[in-house]
Tab-separated table of C-alpha atoms in Angstrom:
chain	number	residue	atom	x	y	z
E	1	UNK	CA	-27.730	90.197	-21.415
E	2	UNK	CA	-30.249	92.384	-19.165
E	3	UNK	CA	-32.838	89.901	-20.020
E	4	UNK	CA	-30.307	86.674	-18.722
E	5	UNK	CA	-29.875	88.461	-15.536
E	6	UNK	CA	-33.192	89.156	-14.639
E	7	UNK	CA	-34.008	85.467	-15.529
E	8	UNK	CA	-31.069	84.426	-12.792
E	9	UNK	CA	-32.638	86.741	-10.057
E	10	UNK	CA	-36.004	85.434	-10.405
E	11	UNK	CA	-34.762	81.622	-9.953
E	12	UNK	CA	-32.383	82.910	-6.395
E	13	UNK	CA	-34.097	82.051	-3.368
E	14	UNK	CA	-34.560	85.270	-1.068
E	15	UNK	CA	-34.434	85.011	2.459
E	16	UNK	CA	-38.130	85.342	3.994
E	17	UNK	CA	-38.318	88.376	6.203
E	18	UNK	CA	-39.114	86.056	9.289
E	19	UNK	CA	-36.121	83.683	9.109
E	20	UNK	CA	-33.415	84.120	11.733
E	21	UNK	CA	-30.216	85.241	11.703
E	22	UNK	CA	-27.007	83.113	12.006
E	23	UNK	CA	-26.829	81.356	15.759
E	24	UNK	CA	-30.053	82.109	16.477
E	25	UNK	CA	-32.529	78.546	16.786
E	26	UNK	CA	-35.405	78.727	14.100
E	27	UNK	CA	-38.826	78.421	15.630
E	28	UNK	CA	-40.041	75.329	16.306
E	29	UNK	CA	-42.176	74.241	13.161
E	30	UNK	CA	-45.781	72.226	13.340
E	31	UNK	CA	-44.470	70.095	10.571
E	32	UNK	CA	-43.032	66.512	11.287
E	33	UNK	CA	-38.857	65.706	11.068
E	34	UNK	CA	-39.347	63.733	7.071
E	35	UNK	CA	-41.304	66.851	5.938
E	36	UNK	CA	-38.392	68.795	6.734
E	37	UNK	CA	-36.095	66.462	5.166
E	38	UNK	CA	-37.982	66.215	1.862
E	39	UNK	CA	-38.486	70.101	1.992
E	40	UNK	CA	-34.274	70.381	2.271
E	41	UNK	CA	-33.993	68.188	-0.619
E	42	UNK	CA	-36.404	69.657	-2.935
E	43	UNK	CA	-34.344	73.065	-2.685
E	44	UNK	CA	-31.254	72.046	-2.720
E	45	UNK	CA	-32.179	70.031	-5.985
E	46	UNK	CA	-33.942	73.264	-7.326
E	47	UNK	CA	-30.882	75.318	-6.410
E	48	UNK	CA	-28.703	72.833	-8.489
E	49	UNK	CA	-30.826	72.900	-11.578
E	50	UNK	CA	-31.268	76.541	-11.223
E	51	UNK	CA	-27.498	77.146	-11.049
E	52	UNK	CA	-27.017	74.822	-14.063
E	53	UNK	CA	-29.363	75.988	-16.311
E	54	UNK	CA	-28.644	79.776	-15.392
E	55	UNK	CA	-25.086	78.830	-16.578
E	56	UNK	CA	-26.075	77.410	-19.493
E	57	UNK	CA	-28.372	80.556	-20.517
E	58	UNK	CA	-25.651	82.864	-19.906
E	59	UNK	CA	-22.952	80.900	-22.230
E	60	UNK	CA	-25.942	80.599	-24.820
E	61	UNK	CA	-25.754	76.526	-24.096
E	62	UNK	CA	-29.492	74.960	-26.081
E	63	UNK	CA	-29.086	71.939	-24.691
E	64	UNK	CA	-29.817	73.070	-21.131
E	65	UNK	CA	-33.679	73.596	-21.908
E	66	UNK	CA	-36.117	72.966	-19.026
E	67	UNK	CA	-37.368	70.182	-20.529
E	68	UNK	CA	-33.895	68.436	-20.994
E	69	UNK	CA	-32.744	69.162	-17.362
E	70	UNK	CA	-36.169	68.164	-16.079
E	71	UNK	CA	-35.911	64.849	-17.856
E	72	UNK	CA	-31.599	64.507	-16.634
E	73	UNK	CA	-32.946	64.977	-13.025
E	74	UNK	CA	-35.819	62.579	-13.523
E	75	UNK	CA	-33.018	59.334	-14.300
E	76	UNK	CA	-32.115	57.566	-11.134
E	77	UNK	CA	-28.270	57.942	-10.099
E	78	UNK	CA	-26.213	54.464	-10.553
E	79	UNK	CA	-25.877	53.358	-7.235
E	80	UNK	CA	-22.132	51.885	-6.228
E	81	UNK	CA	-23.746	49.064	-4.179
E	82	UNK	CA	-25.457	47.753	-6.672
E	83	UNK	CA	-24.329	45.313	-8.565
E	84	UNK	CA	-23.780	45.002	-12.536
E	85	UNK	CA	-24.987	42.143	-14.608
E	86	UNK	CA	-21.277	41.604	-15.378
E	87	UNK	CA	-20.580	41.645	-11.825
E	88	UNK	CA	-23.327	39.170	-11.205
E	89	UNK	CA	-22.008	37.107	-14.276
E	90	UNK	CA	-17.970	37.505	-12.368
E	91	UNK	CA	-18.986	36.015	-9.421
E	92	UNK	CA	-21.387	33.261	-10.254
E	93	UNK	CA	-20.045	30.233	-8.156
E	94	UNK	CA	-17.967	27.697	-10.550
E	95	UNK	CA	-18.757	24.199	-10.900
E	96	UNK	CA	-17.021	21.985	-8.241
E	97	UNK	CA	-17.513	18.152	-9.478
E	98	UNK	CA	-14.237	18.755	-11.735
E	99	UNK	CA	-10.449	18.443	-11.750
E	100	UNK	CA	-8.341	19.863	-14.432
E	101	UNK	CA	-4.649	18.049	-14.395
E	102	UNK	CA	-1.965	18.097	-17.023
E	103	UNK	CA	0.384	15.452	-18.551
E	104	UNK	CA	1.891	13.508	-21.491
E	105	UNK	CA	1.036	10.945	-24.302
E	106	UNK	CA	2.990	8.058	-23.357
E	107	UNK	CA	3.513	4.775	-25.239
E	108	UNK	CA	3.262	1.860	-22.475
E	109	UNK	CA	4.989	-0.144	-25.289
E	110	UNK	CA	8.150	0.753	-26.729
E	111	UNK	CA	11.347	-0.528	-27.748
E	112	UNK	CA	14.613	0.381	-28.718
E	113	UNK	CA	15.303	-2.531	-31.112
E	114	UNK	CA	18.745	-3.762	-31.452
E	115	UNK	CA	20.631	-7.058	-32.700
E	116	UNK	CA	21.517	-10.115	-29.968
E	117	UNK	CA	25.188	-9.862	-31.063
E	118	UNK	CA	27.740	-7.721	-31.509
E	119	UNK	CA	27.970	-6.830	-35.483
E	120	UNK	CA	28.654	-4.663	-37.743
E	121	UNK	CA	25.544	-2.989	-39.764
E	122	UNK	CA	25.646	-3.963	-43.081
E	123	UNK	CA	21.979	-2.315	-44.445
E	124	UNK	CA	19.270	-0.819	-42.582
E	125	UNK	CA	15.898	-1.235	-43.847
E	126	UNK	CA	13.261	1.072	-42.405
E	127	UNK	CA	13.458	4.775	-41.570
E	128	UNK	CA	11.560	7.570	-39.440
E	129	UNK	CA	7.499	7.385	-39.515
E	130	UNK	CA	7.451	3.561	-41.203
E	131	UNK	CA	4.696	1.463	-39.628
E	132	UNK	CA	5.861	-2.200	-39.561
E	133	UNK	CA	4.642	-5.702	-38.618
E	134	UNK	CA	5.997	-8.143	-36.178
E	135	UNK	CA	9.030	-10.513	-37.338
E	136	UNK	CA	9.924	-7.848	-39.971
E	137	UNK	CA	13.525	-7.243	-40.975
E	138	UNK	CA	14.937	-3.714	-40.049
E	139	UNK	CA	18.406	-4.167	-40.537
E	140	UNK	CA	21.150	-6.846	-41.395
E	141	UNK	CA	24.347	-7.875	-39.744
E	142	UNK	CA	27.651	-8.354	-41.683
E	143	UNK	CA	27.086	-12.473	-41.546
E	144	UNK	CA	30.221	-13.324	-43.391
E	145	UNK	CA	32.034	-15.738	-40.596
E	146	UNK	CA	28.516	-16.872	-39.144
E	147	UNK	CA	27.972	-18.278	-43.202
E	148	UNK	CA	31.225	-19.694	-43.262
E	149	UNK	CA	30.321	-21.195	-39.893
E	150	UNK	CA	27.578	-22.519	-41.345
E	151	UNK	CA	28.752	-23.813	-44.389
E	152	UNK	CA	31.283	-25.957	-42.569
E	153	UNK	CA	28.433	-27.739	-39.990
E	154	UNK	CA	26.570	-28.454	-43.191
E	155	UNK	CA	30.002	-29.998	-44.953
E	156	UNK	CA	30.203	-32.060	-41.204
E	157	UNK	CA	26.551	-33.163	-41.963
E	158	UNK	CA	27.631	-34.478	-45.441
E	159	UNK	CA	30.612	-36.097	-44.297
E	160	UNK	CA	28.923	-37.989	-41.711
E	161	UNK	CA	26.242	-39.186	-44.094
E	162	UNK	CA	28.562	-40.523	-46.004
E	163	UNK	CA	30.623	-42.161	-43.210
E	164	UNK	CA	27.363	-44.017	-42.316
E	165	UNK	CA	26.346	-45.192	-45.763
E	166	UNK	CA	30.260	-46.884	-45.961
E	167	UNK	CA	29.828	-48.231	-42.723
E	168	UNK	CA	26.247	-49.967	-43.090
E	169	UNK	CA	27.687	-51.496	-46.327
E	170	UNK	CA	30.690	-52.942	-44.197
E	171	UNK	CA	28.565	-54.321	-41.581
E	172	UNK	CA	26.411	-56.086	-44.413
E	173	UNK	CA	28.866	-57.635	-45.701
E	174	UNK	CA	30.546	-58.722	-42.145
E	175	UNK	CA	26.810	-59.915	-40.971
E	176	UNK	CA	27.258	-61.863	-44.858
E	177	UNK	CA	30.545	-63.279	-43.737
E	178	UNK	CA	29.562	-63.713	-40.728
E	179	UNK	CA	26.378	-65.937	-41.216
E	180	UNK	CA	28.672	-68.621	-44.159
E	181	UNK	CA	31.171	-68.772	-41.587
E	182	UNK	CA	29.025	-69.754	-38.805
E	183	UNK	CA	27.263	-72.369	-41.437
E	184	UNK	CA	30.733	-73.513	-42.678
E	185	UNK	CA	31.588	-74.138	-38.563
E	186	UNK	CA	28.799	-76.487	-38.085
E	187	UNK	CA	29.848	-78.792	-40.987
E	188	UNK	CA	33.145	-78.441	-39.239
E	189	UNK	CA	33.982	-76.586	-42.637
E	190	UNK	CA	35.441	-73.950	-40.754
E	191	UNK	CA	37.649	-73.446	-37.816
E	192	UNK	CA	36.062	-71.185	-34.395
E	193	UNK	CA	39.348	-68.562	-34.851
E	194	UNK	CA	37.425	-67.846	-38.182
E	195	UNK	CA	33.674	-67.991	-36.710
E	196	UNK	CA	34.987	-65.297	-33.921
E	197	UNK	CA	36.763	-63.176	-36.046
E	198	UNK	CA	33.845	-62.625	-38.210
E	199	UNK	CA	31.564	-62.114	-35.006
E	200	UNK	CA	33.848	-59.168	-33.897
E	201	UNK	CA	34.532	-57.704	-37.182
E	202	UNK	CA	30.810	-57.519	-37.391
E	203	UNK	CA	30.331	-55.995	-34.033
E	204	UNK	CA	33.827	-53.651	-34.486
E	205	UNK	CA	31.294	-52.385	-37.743
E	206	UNK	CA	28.078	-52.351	-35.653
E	207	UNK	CA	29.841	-49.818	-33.361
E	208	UNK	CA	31.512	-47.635	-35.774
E	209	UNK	CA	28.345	-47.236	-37.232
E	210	UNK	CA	26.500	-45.704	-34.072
E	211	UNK	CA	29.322	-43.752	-33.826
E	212	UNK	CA	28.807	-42.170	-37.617
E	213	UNK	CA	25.316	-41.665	-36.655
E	214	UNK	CA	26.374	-40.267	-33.195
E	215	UNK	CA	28.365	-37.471	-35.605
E	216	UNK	CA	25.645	-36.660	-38.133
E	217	UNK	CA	23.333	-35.521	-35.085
E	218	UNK	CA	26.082	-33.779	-33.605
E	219	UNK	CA	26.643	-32.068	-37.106
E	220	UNK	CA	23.088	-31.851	-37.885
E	221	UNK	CA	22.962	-29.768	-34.165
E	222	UNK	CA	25.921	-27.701	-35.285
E	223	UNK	CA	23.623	-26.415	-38.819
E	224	UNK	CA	20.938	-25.623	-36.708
E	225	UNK	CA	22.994	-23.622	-34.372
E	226	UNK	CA	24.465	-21.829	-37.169
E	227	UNK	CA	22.168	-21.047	-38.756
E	228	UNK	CA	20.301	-19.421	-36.002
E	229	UNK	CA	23.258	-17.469	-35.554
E	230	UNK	CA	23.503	-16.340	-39.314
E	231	UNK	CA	19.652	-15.181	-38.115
E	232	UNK	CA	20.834	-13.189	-35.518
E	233	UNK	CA	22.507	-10.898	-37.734
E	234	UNK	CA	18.999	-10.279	-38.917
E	235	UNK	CA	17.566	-7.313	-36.486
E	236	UNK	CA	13.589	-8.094	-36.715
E	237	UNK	CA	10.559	-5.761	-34.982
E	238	UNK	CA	9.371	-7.760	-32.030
E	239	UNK	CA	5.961	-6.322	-32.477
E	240	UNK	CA	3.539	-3.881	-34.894
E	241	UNK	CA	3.827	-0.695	-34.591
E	242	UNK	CA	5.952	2.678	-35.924
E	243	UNK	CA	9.717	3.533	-36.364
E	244	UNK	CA	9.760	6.776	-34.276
E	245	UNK	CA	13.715	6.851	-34.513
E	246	UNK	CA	16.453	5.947	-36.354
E	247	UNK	CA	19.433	5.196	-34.492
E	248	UNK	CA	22.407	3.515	-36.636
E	249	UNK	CA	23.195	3.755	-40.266
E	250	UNK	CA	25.541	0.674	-42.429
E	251	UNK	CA	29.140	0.504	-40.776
E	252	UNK	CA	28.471	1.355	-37.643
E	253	UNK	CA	29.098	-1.357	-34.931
E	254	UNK	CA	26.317	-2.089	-32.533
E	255	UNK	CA	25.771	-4.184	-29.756
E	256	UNK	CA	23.314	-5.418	-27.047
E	257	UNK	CA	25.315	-4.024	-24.344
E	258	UNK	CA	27.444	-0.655	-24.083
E	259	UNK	CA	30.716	-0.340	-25.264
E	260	UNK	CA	31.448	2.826	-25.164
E	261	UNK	CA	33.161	4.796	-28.071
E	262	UNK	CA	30.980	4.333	-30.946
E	263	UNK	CA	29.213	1.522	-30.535
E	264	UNK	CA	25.577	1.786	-30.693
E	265	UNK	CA	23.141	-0.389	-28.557
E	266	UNK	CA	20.174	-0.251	-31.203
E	267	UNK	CA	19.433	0.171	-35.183
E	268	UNK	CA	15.779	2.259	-34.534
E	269	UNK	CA	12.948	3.015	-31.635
E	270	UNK	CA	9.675	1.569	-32.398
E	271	UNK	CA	6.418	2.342	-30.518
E	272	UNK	CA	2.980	0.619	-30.647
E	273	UNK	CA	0.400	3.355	-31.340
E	274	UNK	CA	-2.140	1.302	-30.187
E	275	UNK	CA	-0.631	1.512	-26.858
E	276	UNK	CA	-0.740	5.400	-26.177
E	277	UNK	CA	-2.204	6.654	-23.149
E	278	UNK	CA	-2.462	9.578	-21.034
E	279	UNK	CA	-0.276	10.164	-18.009
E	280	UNK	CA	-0.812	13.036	-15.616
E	281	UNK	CA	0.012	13.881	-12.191
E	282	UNK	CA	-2.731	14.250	-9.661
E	283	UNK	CA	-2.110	17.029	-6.225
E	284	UNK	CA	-2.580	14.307	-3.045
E	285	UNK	CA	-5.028	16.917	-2.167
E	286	UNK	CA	-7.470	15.985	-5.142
E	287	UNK	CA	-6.611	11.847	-5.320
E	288	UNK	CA	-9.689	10.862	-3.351
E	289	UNK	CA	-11.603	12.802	-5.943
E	290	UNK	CA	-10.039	10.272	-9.005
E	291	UNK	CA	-11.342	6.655	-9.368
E	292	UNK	CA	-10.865	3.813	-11.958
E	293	UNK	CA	-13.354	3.851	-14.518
E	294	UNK	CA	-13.607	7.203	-13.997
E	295	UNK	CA	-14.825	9.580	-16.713
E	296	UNK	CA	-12.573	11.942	-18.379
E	297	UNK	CA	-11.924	14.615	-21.228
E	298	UNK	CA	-8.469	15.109	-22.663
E	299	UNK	CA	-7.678	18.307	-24.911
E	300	UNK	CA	-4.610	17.853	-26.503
E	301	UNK	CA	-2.162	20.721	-26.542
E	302	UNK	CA	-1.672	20.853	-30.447
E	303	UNK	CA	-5.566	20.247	-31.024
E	304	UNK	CA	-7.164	22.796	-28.252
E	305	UNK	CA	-10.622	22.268	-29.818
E	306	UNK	CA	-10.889	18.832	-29.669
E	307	UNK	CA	-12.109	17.164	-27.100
E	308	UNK	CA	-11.597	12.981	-26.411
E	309	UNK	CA	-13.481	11.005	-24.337
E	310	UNK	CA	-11.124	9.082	-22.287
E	311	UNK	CA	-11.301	6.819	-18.541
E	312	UNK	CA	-9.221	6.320	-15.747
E	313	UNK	CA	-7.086	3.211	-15.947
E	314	UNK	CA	-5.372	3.216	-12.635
E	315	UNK	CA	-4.164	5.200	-9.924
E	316	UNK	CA	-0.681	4.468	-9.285
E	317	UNK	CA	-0.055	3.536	-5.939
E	318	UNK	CA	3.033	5.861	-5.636
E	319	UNK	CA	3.442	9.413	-4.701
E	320	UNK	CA	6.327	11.661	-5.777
E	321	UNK	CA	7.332	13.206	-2.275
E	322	UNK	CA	8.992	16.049	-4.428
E	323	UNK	CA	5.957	17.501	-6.210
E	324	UNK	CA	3.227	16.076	-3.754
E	325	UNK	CA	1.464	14.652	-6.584
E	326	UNK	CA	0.265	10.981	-7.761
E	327	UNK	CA	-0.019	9.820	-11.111
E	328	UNK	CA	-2.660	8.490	-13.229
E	329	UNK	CA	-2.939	6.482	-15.812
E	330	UNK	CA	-5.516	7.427	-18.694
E	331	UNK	CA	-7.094	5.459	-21.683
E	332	UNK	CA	-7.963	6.961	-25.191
E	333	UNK	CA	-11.486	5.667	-26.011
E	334	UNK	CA	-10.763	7.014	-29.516
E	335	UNK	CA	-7.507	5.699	-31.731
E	336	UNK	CA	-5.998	8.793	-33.908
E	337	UNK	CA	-3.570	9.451	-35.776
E	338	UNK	CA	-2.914	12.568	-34.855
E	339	UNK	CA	-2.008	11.319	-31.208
E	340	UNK	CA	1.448	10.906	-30.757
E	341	UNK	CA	3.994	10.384	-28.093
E	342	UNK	CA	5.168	12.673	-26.023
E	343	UNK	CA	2.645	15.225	-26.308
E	344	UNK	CA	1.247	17.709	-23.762
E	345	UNK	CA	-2.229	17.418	-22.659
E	346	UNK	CA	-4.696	18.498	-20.150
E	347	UNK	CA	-7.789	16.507	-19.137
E	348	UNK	CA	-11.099	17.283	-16.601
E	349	UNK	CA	-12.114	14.452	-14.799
E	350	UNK	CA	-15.679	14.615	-14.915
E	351	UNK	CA	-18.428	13.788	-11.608
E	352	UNK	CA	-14.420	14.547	-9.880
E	353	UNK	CA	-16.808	14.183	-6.054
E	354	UNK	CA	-14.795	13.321	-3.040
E	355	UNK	CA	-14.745	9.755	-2.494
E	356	UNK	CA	-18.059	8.888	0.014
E	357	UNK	CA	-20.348	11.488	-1.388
């Protein structure tokens, strides 16, 4: 312990016999001001390390050897104003030729798909996720009175076909009659009461029978309207695409127009895929930076890691005065599956420079 303590005293700094006391000036020194200054900071360093390691020794602490506080005191102090590489990294500048907006898959063509008349459903053929062709059936009508409608113009047909047959064999035979009698007159065979009455019986027949064909077309237009509207019982897609929704099962009465209660106004929703595009809405701000033709990445929300090259169809030249935005219409140059309606997505528009520069 003796041995510690006479180590301590022999790293102290005594007070040179010449130095002044307190509030007295020092003698002025031949030695420049950054002498001093280097001089001040060389002892106070020396005091430091001496207190440290003096410390150390006395609480029996190795690691405070000479060497190891000569080498602590030899690493330069972090300085506050410098910056870290992270730092540097934090506030690199950010790209500004891009816009990030947000929006929806949207189907620019879709239908809800419902009869032309009022009916009651008597089968419906297609259900949820079915992709079907144009002119397909989806459901059917109850057609019973529009057949019976039908079978009656086609019984009108008959009976008018029939009617003209009878009448073209009656005006045969008239023309028949008519042509002796008209012989028989010039021989003086035959008196002109006879001659005329054969000339109008023949014309009477001539007349009927334009009627009786008058009646078949009428008839014949009756079938075809009937049968059009035994076809409109028929509900039928009105292009390709993909039953997204089901909306009517058999009994239920729809119709093309509300009725309220329970009437339904379609039998399914059907979108074309091949229509889907992106819509998002643009900050007025940002518009002049968005141009057709643009280029443009969409990320959809349920696929974050992939990426679809896409283009600016159109600006639409309408802003919503209650969001202060303007939307835009975007194209999928890829065709997926896995795109469907209604989904969230975000897209960058790329080269995004104010228009003029």
């Amino acid at each position: 312990m003796t041995d510690k303590r006479d180590l301590l005293r022999s790293l102290t700094i005594d007070r040179p016999a010449d130095m002044p006391a307190a509030g007295v000036a020092p003698p002025r020194s031949g030695l420049p001001g950054w002498a001093k200054g280097v001089g001040a900071v060389a002892l106070v360093a020396l005091g430091v390390a001496g207190g440290v390691y003096g410390s150390a020794f006395l609480t029996g602490n190795d690691d405070a050897s000479p060497a190891k506080l000569a080498a602590a005191a030899a690493q330069p102090t972090p300085s506050a104003a410098t910056p870290t590489a992270a730092a540097v990294a934090t506030t690199a500048p950010r790209p500004t030729n891009t816009l990030v907006a947000s929006g929806y898959i949207v189907a620019r063509r879709t239908a809800t798909v419902s009869a032309e008349i009022t009916g009651r459903v008597q089968d419906v053929l297609v259900d949820e996720g079915m992709v079907v062709t144009k002119g397909q059936e989806l459901a059917r009508l109850d057609a019973t009175l529009a057949g019976i409608d039908l079978d009656l113009s086609k019984a009108r047909v008959a009976s008018a076909q029939a009617q003209i047959e009878g009448l073209s064999a009656d005006l045969r035979d008239a023309e028949r009659v008519l042509a002796r009698t008209a012989s028989l007159s010039k021989a003086s065979n035959a008196s002109e009461a006879e001659l005329t009455r054969a000339q109008a019986r023949a014309e009477t027949l001539r007349a009927q029978l334009k009627g009786a064909r008058a009646d078949l077309e009428v008839a014949r237009i009756s079938v075809n309207r009937q049968t059009e509207t035994v076809d409109r019982h028929i509900v039928r897609a009105p292009f390709d695409g993909v039953v997204i929704d089901k909306n009517a099962q058999p009994g239920e009465i729809i119709s093309p127009m509300s009725s309220g209660g329970f009437t339904r106004t379609g039998v399914c929703t059907l979108v074309d895929m091949e229509s889907l595009e992106v819509e998002v809405d643009v900050n007025e701000a940002n518009i002049g930076r968005v141009r057709p033709g643009q280029s443009v990445e969409a990320i959809l929300d349920a696929y974050p890691d992939w990426k679809i090259p896409a283009s600016v169809i159109a600006v639409v030249p309408r802003a919503n005065r209650d969001k202060a935005t303007i939307k835009v219409r975007i194209k999928l140059e890829q065709r997926d599956g896995r795109v469907l309606p209604d989904m969230g997505a975000k897209v960058t528009f790329l080269d995004a420079r104010p228009a003029g520069n």
